[in-house]
Coordinates of C-alpha atoms and ligand atoms in Angstrom, one line a residue:
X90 CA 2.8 4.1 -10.2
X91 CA 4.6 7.1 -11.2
X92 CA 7.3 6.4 -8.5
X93 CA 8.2 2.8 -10.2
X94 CA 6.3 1.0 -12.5
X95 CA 6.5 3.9 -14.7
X96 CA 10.4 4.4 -13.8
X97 CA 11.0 1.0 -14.6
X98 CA 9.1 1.4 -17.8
X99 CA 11.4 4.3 -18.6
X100 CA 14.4 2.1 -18.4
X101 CA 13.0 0.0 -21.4
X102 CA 11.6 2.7 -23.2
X103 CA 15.7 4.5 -22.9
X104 CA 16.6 0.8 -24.1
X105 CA 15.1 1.6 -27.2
X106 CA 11.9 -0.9 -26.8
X107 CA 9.6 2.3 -28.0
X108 CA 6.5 -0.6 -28.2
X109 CA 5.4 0.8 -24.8
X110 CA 3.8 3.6 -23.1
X111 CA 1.5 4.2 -20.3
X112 CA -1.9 5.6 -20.0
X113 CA -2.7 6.8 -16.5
X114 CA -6.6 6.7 -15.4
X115 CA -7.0 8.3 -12.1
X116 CA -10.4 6.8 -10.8
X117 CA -11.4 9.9 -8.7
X118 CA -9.5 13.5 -8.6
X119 CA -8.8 15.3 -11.8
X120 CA -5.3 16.7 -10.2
X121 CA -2.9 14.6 -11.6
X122 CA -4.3 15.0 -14.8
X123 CA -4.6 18.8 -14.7
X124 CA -1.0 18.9 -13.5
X125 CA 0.5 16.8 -15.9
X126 CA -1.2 17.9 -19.5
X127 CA -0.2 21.0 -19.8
X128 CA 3.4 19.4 -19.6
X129 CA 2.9 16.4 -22.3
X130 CA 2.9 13.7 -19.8
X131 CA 6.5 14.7 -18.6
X132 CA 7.4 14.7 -14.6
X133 CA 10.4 14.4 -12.4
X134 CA 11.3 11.6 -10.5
X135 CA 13.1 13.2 -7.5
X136 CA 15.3 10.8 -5.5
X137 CA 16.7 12.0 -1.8
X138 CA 18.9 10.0 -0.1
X139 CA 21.1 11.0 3.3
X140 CA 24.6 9.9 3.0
X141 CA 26.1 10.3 6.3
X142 CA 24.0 13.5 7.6
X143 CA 24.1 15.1 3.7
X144 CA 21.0 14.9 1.9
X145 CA 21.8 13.9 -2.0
X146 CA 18.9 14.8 -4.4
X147 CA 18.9 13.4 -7.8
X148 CA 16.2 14.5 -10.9
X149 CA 15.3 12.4 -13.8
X150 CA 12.5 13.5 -16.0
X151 CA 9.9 10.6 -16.9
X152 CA 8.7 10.2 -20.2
X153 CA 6.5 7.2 -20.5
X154 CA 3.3 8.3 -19.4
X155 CA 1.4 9.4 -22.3
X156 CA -1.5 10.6 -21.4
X157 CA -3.7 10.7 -18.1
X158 CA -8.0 9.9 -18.1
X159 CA -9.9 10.7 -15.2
X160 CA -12.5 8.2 -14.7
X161 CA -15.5 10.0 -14.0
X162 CA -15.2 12.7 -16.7
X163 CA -14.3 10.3 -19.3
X164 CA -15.4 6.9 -18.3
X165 CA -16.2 6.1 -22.0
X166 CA -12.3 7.5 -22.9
X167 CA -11.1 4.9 -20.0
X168 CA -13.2 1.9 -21.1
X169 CA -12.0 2.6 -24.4
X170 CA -7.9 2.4 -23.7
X171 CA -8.6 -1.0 -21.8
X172 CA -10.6 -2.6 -24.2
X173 CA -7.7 -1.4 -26.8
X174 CA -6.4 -4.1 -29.4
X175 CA -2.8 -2.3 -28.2
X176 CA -4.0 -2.9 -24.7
X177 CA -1.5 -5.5 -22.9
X178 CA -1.1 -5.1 -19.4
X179 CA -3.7 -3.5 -16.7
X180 CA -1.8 -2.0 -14.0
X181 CA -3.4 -1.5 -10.5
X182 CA -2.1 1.2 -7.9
X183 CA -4.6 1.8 -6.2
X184 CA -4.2 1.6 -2.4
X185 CA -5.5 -1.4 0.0
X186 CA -9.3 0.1 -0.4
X187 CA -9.4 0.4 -3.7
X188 CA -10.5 -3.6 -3.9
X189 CA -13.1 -3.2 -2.2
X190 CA -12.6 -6.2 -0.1
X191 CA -12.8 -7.5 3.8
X192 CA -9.3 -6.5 4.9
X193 CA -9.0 -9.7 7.2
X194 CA -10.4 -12.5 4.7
X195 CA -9.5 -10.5 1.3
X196 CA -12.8 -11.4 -0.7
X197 CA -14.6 -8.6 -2.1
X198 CA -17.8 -6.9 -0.5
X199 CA -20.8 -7.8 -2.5
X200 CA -22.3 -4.7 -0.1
X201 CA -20.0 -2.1 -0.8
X202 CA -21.2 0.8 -2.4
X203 CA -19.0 1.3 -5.5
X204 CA -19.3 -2.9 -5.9
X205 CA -23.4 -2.2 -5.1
X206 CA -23.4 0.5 -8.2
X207 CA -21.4 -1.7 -10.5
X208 CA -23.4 -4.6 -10.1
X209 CA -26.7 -2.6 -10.8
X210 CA -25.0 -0.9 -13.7
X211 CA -22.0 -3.0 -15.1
X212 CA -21.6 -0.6 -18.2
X213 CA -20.9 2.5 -16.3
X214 CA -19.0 1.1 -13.4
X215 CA -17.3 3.4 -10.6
X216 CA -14.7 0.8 -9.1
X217 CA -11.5 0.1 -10.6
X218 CA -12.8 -4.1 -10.0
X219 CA -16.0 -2.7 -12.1
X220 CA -13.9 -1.0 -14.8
X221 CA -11.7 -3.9 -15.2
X222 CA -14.9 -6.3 -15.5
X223 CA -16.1 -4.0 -18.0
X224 CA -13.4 -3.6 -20.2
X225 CA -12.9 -7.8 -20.0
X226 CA -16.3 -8.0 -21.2
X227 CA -16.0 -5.3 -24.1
X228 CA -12.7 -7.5 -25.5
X229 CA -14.1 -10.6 -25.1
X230 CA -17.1 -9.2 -27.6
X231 CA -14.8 -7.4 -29.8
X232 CA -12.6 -10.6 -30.1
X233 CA -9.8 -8.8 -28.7
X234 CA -6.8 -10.6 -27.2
X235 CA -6.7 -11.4 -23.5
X236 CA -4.2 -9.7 -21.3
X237 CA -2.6 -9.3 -17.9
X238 CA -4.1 -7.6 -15.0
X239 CA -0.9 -6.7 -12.3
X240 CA -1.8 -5.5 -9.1
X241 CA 1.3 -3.1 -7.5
X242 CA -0.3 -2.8 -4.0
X243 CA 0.4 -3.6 -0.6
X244 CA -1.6 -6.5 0.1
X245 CA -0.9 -10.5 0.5
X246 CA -0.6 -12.9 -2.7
X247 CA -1.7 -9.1 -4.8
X248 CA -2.4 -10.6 -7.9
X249 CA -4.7 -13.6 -6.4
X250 CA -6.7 -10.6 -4.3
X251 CA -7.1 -8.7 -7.7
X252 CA -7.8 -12.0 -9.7
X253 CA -10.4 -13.5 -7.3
X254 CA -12.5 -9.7 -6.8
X255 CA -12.5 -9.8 -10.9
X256 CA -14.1 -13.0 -10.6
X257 CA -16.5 -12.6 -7.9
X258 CA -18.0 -9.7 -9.7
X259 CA -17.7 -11.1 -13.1
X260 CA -19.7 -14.7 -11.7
X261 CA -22.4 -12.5 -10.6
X262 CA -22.7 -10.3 -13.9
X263 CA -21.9 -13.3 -16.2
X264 CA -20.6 -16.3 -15.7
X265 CA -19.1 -17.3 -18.6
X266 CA -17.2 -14.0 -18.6
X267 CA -15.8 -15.1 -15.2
X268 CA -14.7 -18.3 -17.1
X269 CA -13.2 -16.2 -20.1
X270 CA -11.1 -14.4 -18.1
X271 CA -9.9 -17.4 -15.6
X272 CA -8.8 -19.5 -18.6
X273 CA -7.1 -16.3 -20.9
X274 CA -5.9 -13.7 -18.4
X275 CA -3.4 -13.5 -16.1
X276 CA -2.6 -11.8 -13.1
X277 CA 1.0 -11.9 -11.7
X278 CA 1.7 -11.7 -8.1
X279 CA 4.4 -8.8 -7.2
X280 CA 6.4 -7.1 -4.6
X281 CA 7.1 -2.7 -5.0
X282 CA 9.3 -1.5 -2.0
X283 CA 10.3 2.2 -2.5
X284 CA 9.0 4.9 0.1
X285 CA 6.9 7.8 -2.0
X286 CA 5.8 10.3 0.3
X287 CA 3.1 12.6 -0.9
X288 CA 4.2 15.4 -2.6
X289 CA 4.5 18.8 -1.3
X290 CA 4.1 22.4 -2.7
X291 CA 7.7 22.8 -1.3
X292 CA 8.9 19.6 -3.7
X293 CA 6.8 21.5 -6.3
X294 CA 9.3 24.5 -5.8
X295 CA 12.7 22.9 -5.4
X296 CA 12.3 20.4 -8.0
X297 CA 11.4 23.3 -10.6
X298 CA 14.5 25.4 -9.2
X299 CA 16.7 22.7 -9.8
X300 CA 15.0 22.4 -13.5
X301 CA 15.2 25.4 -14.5
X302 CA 11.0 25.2 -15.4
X303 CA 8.2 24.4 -13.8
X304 CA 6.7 21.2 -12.6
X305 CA 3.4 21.2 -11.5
X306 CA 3.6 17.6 -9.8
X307 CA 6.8 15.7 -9.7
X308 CA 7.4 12.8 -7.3
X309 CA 9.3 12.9 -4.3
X310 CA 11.1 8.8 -3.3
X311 CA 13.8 7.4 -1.5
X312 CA 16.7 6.0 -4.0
X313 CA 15.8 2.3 -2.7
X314 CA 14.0 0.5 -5.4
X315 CA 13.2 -3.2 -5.5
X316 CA 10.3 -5.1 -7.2
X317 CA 9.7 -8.7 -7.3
X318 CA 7.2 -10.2 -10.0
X319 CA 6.7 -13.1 -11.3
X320 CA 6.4 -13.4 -14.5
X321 CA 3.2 -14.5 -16.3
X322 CA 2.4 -12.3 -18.8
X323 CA 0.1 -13.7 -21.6
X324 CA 0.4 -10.4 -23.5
X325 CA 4.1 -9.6 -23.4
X326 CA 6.1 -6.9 -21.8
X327 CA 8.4 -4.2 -21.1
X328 CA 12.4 -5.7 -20.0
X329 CA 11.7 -4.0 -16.6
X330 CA 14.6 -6.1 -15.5
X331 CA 16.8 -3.4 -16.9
X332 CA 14.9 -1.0 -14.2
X333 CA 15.5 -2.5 -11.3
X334 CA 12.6 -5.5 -11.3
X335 CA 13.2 -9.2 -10.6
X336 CA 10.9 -11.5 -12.0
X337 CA 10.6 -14.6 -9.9
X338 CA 8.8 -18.0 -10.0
X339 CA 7.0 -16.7 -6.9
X340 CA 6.6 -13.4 -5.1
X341 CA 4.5 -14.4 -2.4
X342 CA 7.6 -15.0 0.0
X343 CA 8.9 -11.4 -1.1
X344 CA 5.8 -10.4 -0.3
X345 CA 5.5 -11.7 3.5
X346 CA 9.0 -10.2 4.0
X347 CA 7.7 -6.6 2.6
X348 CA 4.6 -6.4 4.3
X349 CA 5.9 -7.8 7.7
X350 CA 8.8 -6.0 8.0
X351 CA 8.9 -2.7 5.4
X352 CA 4.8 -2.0 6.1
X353 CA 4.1 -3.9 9.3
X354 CA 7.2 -2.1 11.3
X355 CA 5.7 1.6 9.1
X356 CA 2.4 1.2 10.4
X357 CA 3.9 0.6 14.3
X358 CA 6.4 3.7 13.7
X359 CA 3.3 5.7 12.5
X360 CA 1.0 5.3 14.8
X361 CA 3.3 5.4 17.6
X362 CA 4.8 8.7 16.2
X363 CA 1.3 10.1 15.8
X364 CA 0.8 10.0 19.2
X365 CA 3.8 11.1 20.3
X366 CA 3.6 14.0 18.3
X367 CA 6.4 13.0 15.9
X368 CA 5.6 14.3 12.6
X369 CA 8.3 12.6 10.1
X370 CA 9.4 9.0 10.1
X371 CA 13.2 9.9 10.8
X372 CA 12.0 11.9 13.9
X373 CA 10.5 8.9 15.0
X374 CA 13.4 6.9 14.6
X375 CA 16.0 9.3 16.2
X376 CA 14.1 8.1 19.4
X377 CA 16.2 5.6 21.3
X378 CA 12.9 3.9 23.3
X379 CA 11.7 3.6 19.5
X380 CA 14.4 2.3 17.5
X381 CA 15.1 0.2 20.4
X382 CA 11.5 -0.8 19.9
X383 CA 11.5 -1.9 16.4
X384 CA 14.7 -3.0 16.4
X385 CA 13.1 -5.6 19.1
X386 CA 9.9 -6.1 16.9
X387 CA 12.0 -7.0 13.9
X388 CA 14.6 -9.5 15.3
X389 CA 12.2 -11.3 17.6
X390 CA 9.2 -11.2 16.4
X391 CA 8.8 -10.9 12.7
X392 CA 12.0 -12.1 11.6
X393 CA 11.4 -16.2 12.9
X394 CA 8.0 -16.0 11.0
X395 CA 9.9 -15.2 8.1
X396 CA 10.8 -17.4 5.1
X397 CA 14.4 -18.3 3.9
X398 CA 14.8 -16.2 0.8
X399 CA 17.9 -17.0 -2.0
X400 CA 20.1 -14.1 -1.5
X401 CA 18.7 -12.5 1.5
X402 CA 20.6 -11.6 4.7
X403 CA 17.5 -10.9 7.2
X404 CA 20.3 -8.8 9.7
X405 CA 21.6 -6.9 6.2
X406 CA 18.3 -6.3 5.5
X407 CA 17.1 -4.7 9.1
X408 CA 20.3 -2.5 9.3
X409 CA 18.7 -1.6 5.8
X410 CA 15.6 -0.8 6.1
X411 CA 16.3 1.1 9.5
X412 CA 18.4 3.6 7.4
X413 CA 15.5 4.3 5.0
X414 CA 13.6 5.1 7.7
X415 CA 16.4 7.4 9.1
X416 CA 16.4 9.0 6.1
X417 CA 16.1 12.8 6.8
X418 CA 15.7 14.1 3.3
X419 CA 12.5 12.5 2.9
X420 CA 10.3 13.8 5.2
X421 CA 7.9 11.2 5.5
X422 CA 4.9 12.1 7.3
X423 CA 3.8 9.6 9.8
X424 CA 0.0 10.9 9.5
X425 CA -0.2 9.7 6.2
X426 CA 1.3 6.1 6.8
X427 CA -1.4 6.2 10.0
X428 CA -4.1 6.2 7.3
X429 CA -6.6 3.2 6.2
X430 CA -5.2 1.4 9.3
X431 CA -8.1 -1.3 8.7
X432 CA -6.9 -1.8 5.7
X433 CA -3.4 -2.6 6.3
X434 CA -3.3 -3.8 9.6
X435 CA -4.2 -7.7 8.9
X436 CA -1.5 -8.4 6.7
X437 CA 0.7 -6.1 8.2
X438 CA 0.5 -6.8 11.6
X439 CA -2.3 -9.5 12.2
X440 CA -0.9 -12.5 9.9
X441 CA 2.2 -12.4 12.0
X442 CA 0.6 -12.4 15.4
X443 CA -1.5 -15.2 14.0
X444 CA 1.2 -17.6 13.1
X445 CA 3.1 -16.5 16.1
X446 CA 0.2 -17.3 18.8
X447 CA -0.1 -20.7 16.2
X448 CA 3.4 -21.6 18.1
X449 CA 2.3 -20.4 20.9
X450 CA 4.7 -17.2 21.0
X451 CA 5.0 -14.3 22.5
X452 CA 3.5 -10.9 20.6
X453 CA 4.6 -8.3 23.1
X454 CA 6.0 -6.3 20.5
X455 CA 3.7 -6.4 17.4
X456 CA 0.7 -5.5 20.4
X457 CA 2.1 -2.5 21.0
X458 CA 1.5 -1.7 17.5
X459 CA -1.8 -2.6 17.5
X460 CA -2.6 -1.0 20.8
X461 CA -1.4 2.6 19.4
X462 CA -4.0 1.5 16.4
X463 CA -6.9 1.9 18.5
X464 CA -5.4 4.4 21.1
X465 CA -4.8 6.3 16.9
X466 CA -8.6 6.1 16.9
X467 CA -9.7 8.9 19.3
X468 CA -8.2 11.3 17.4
X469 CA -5.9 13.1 19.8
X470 CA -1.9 13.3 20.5
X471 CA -0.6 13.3 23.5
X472 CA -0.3 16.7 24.1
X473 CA -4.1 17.0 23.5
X474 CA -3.8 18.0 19.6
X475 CA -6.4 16.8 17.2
X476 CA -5.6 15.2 14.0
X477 CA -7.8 13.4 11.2
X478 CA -8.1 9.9 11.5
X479 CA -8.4 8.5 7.9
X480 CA -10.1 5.4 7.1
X481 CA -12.8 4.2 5.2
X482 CA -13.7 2.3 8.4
X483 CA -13.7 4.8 10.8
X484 CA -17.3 5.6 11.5
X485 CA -17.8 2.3 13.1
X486 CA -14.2 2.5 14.7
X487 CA -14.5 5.4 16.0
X488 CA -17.4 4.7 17.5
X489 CA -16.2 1.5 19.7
X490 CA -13.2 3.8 20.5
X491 CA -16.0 6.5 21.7
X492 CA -17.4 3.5 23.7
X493 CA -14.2 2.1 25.2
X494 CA -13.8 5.6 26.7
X495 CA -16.4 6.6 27.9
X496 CA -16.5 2.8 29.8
X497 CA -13.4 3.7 31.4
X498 CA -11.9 1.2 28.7
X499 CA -13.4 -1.7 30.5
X500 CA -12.6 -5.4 29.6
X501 CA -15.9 -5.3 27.8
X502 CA -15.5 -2.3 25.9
X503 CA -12.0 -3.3 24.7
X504 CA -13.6 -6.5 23.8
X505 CA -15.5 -4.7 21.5
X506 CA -13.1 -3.2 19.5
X507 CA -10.9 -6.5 19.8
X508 CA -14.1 -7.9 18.2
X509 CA -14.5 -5.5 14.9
X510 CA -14.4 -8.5 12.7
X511 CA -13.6 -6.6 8.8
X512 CA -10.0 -6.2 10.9
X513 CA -9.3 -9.0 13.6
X514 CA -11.4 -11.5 12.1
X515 CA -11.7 -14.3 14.9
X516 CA -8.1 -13.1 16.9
X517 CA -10.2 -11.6 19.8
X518 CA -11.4 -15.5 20.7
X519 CA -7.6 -15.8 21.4
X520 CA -6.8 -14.7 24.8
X521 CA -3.3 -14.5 24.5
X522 CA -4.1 -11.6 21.7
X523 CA -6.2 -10.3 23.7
X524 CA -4.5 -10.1 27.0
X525 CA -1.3 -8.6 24.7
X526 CA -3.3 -5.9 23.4
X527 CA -4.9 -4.7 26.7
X528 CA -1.5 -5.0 28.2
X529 CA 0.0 -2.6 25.8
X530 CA -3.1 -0.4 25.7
X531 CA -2.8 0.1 29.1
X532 CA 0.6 1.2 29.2
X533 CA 0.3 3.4 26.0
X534 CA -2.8 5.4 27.5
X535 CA -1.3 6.0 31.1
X536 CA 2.2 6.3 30.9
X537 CA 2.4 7.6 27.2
X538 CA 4.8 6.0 24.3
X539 CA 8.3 6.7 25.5
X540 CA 7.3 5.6 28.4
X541 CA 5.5 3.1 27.6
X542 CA 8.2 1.5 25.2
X543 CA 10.9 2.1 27.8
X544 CA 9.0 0.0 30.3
X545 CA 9.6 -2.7 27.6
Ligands
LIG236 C1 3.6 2.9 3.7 C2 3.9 2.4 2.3 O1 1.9 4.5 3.5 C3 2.1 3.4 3.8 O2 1.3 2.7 4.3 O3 3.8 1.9 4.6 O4 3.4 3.2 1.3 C4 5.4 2.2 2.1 O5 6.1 3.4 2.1 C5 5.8 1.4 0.9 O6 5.0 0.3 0.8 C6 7.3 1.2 0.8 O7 7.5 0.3 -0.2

């Protein structure tokens, strides 16, 4: 959020549009909070770009947030800015996990915990879908207006995800709340491209350097900055046009492009790099058997599954995105891409290997990336180092992994993982996925990445 939406936000604030501001509520860790009180709301926004081999670093202090809540010290505080007559627009950042849904058929998990505990106490909720229900419920009693609930995350059709876990847990708690919100609220589907890595206590230092006083959490981004929404707002808005943002009659096709290319060809680069001991995104890049890779990945496979888009040169756009990636004044840790792969494979990945086998295509490429998923999943490089595999999925994962190995990865065993359904859904009754998969698996385990992705 702090990397764009509340860049964007800035733009029309500098405009002279004062009507707006932004109250952050982080729904677990007090950090951001902590770090960003003591300095009124007030953060950098550091952009690094490499212009032929130079790295270019430019600072703009943000001003729109105005305060930040943390959720489970001040849930009342929280409930109370939503249900807010000045209330207009809910804004969701919250990571692919934070819906609490099946990553391969999007609906929300009546048996997750968080969604468990909100539905046995709806007034003191723990989720964000929970909070959101809530604070619907407290304005539809209070007679305040509706508003719009946008979801900024990394998942298909966003805002149809967010609107359909409000109503599942809303129908279960009160129907006629479900109804309330379906007819008055509205929730815009969108598109946010620009690469955030997480912030680092050397950021932490440069940035104040170059301020001349200190910053206790500024945010580190590429220059690149695009964001596609449409634009159905029953409450009004900032001019984020003047930004950067595009406002569209339909994102969804901005959407498939992003996730296929931008976060399906991240996820292959990350796990790939993981295991080949590359740390940064631009290390992994610089290797020729990789770039050849995703070059390959891109123009082949994703790119014919794509739509045609007003404006949009899909070979412009690769020689793009490939130099964001290259881009060595980001450092961009490929561990941290690597994580919640379960959440982010399906639409990443999966959709485009299911429309592909649909035609009865090849998916050589995008198996590979799928492959280094579960090779990710035991945990080790390939020079024997550990790392943390994060995922809220990974006890049952990392189980099937444990299995697969210690049955010599038999055809049964790889089965097994082919057949975790929250992920693959029904793809492991194709054997054309299946065979791809092994195929690449194979290769990846015994002759190692580079290798591995020469052989292709
Ligand atoms: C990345 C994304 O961490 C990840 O999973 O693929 O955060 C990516 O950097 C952004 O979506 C780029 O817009």
């Amino acid at each position: 959020m702090r990397g764009h939406l509340a860049v964007a936000t800035e733009a029309a604030l500098a405009q002279g549009d004062l009507r707006w501001g932004i109250v952050g509520v982080s729904l677990r860790s007090p950090d951001t909070r902590d770090a960003l009180q003591p300095q009124d709301g007030l953060y950098t926004v550091v952009t690094r770009s490499d212009v032929q081999g130079r790295s270019h670093e430019s600072l703009q202090v943000i001003g729109a947030v105005k305060e930040v809540l943390v959720a489970p010290q001040q849930p009342g505080k929280v409930l109370e800015r939503m249900s807010a007559p000045e209330a207009r627009i809910i804004s969701l950042t919250i990571t692919e996990k934070g819906y609490c849904h099946d990553p391969a058929s999007g609906q929300l998990r009546l048996d997750h915990p968080d969604i468990v505990h909100d539905l046995a106490h709806p007034e003191a909720p723990r989720s964000a879908i929970g909070y959101i229900v809530r604070a619907l419920a407290l304005r539809r009693t209070l007679g305040r207006t509706p508003l719009t609930l946008m979801c900024l995350d990394n998942l298909p059709s966003n805002g149809r995800v967010l609107a359909n876990a409000v109503r599942d847990l809303a129908t279960v708690i009160d129907p006629t709340l479900a109804d309330w919100i379906a007819t008055h609220c509205s929730f815009p589907c969108s598109m946010v491209d620009r690469i955030v890595p997480r912030t680092t206590d050397a950021d932490r230092q440069s940035t104040s350097q170059a301020l001349g006083c200190e910053d206790a959490w500024p945010v580190v981004c590429e220059s690149f900055f695009d964001w596609a929404i449409e634009d159905h707002f029953v409450a009004g808005r900032p001019d984020w046009s003047l930004g950067g943002a595009r406002f569209v009659d339909d994102a969804e096709p901005w959407e498939r492009l992003k996730l296929r290319m931008v976060n399906g060809v991240h996820s292959s680069i990350a796990y790939l790099g993981v295991l080949a001991g590359w740390a940064f995104v631009d290390v992994a890049v610089r290797n020729p058997a990789l770039r050849r890779h995703i070059e390959a990945l891109m123009q082949d496979e994703i790119e014919p599954t794509l739509p045609a888009l007003p404006g949009l040169d899909l070979a412009t756009y690769r020689a793009q995105l490939l130099a964001r990636f290259a881009n060595t004044a980001l450092h961009h840790r490929t561990l941290q891409i690597a994580m919640d792969g379960s959440q982010k494979l399906p639409q990443r990945l999966l959709s485009t290997v299911r429309e592909r086998l649909q035609s009865g295509l090849p998916i050589r490429r995008l198996a590979v990336g799928v492959a280094a998923w579960l090779h990710y999943l035991g945990g080790m490089d390939e020079q024997g180092a550990p790392f943390a595999v994060e995922d809220p999925l990974r006890q049952p994962l990392m189980a099937l992994h444990q299995a697969a190995v210690a049955d010599q990865w038999s055809d049964a065993s790889v089965a097994g993982l082919l057949g975790f359904a929250p992920v693959f859904g029904d793809l492991s009754t194709q054997a054309a996925f299946v065979a791809s998969v092994k195929a690449a698996l194979h290769s990846l385990r015994v002759h190692g990445v580079v290798a591995a992705l020469e052989a292709h």
